[in-house]
Amino acid sequence: MDVIVGSESHLEQMEKLVSSWYKDGTLPESFIWPPDSRPGKLAAAPSCKNIPVIDLGGAEGGDHTYIIHQILEASQEFGFFQVINHGISDTLLSDTMSVLKEFFELPLEDKASVYSEDPQKSCKLFSSSVNYDAEDVHLWRDVLRHPCHPLVECLQDWPQQPSRYRELVGTCSTQVKKLALNVLELISEGLGLGTGYFRNELSQNLILSVNHYPPCPDPSLTLGLTKHCDPNLITILMQEDHVNGLQVFKDGEWMGVEPISHALVVNIGYQLHIISNGKLKSSEHRAVTNPCNARTSAGFFVAPSYVCVVEPARALVSASNPQLYKSFQYEEFLRNFNTMVFEGKSEFAMESFKLQT
């Protein structure tokens, strides 16, 4: 395939993928972050044993109230927790991760139909970000991103190779969405919002973003993903076993989120922080690279529809607990968030949506 796009052929554009050249052992200057941004020795920060691991196995029984308490406590203190006995089979998780890794190992020619630098294309493979050519410094990652809902419509645009990609990712995304809604139901109950609060436009969209981080010659100088909070409602993340990389910022320090076999990481996004009127925490996190092993992670982002109006839940606003954020359409928030990220100001993404109290 040799389609001309501007002054570059399609395959020449694909040579931007880190996975296409990393084996030559070089670290191009365009991937070296400024001293105040690079992880340095913290790229090898030890995993934190304190990030909560919540067993959802008893959520339907006598442990229901206790599990809600654990989820709220973790969401308030960390903004992150891991779940086990979540209802998704170990086999499906392992097979899905295997097919995702297999995709990135395909020859460039087999990935050419998916590669795109068009921000409007819904299913695309790209390197670093969709703004690659405008970036001062690049991320050490390749990304495959596509919507998962409505499934029947979306999967027609998904990769056709590996052969089981659509089957496995489709099944997994359906079960992950079910899990996310179950967790949101527990959060809703814990916040006193009743049942079904999030089962509407607030959780309509599901986007899969698969990040592939090849081995890096010097992880202290590079980043797989810069520090940020997720703009969506809630994120369910699949991590590879035994390969560290995800770090969360807490109490002024970066701490590693230890991969637990077949556990899933749950991350509170900005929209859930806003709906809870600031009660639940959205924590900054990042991904660092590894000198020896490639790492692949799959984030399922549950988000409102673009025209959905988001605001603090009225039941959580009172004279003693005034409203902290204004009402807005999610599309407006997302547009502002993407601009802030591109400008390297992601920490200010919430500022224009705060109410002065």
Coordinates of N, CA, C and O in Angstrom, one line a residue, residues 13 17 33 46 55 64 115 162 178 183-184 223 264 272 294 304 313 334 348:
Q13 N 4.9 7.4 6.7 CA 4.3 7.9 7.9 C 4.4 6.8 9.0 O 4.7 7.1 10.1
L17 N 6.1 5.0 13.9 CA 5.8 4.0 15.0 C 7.1 3.6 15.7 O 8.0 3.1 15.0
W33 N 12.7 13.9 27.3 CA 11.9 14.9 27.9 C 12.8 15.9 28.7 O 13.9 15.5 29.1
P46 N 9.4 1.8 43.2 CA 8.9 0.5 43.6 C 7.3 0.6 43.6 O 6.7 1.6 43.7
D55 N -12.2 -7.1 46.4 CA -12.8 -8.4 46.0 C -14.3 -8.1 45.7 O -15.1 -7.9 46.7
H64 N -22.0 -6.8 50.6 CA -22.4 -5.7 49.7 C -22.1 -4.3 50.3 O -21.4 -3.5 49.6
Y115 N -3.5 2.4 10.2 CA -2.7 3.5 10.6 C -3.3 4.8 10.0 O -3.7 4.8 8.8
P162 N -5.0 -9.4 14.0 CA -5.1 -10.9 14.0 C -6.5 -11.4 13.8 O -7.5 -10.6 14.1
K178 N -20.1 -3.9 31.2 CA -21.0 -4.4 32.2 C -20.4 -4.3 33.6 O -21.0 -3.8 34.6
V183 N -19.8 -1.3 38.9 CA -19.0 -0.5 39.8 C -19.7 0.8 40.0 O -19.8 1.4 41.1
L184 N -20.1 1.4 38.9 CA -20.8 2.7 39.0 C -22.1 2.6 39.8 O -22.5 3.6 40.6
L223 N 9.1 9.1 28.5 CA 7.8 8.8 29.1 C 7.0 8.1 28.1 O 7.0 8.4 26.9
L264 N -8.2 -6.0 37.5 CA -8.4 -4.9 36.6 C -8.3 -3.6 37.4 O -8.7 -3.5 38.6
L272 N -16.6 11.8 37.0 CA -17.1 11.3 38.2 C -16.7 12.2 39.4 O -17.5 12.3 40.4
A294 N 8.8 -5.2 26.6 CA 7.7 -4.4 26.1 C 6.5 -4.5 27.1 O 6.4 -5.5 27.8
P304 N -19.6 9.9 29.0 CA -20.9 10.4 28.6 C -21.0 10.6 27.1 O -20.0 10.6 26.3
A313 N -24.2 16.1 41.0 CA -25.6 15.6 41.4 C -26.3 16.5 42.4 O -25.7 16.9 43.4
L334 N -14.4 18.0 26.8 CA -13.4 17.2 26.1 C -12.5 18.1 25.2 O -11.3 17.9 25.1
F348 N -4.6 22.1 34.3 CA -5.5 23.3 34.4 C -6.8 22.9 33.6 O -7.6 23.8 33.4

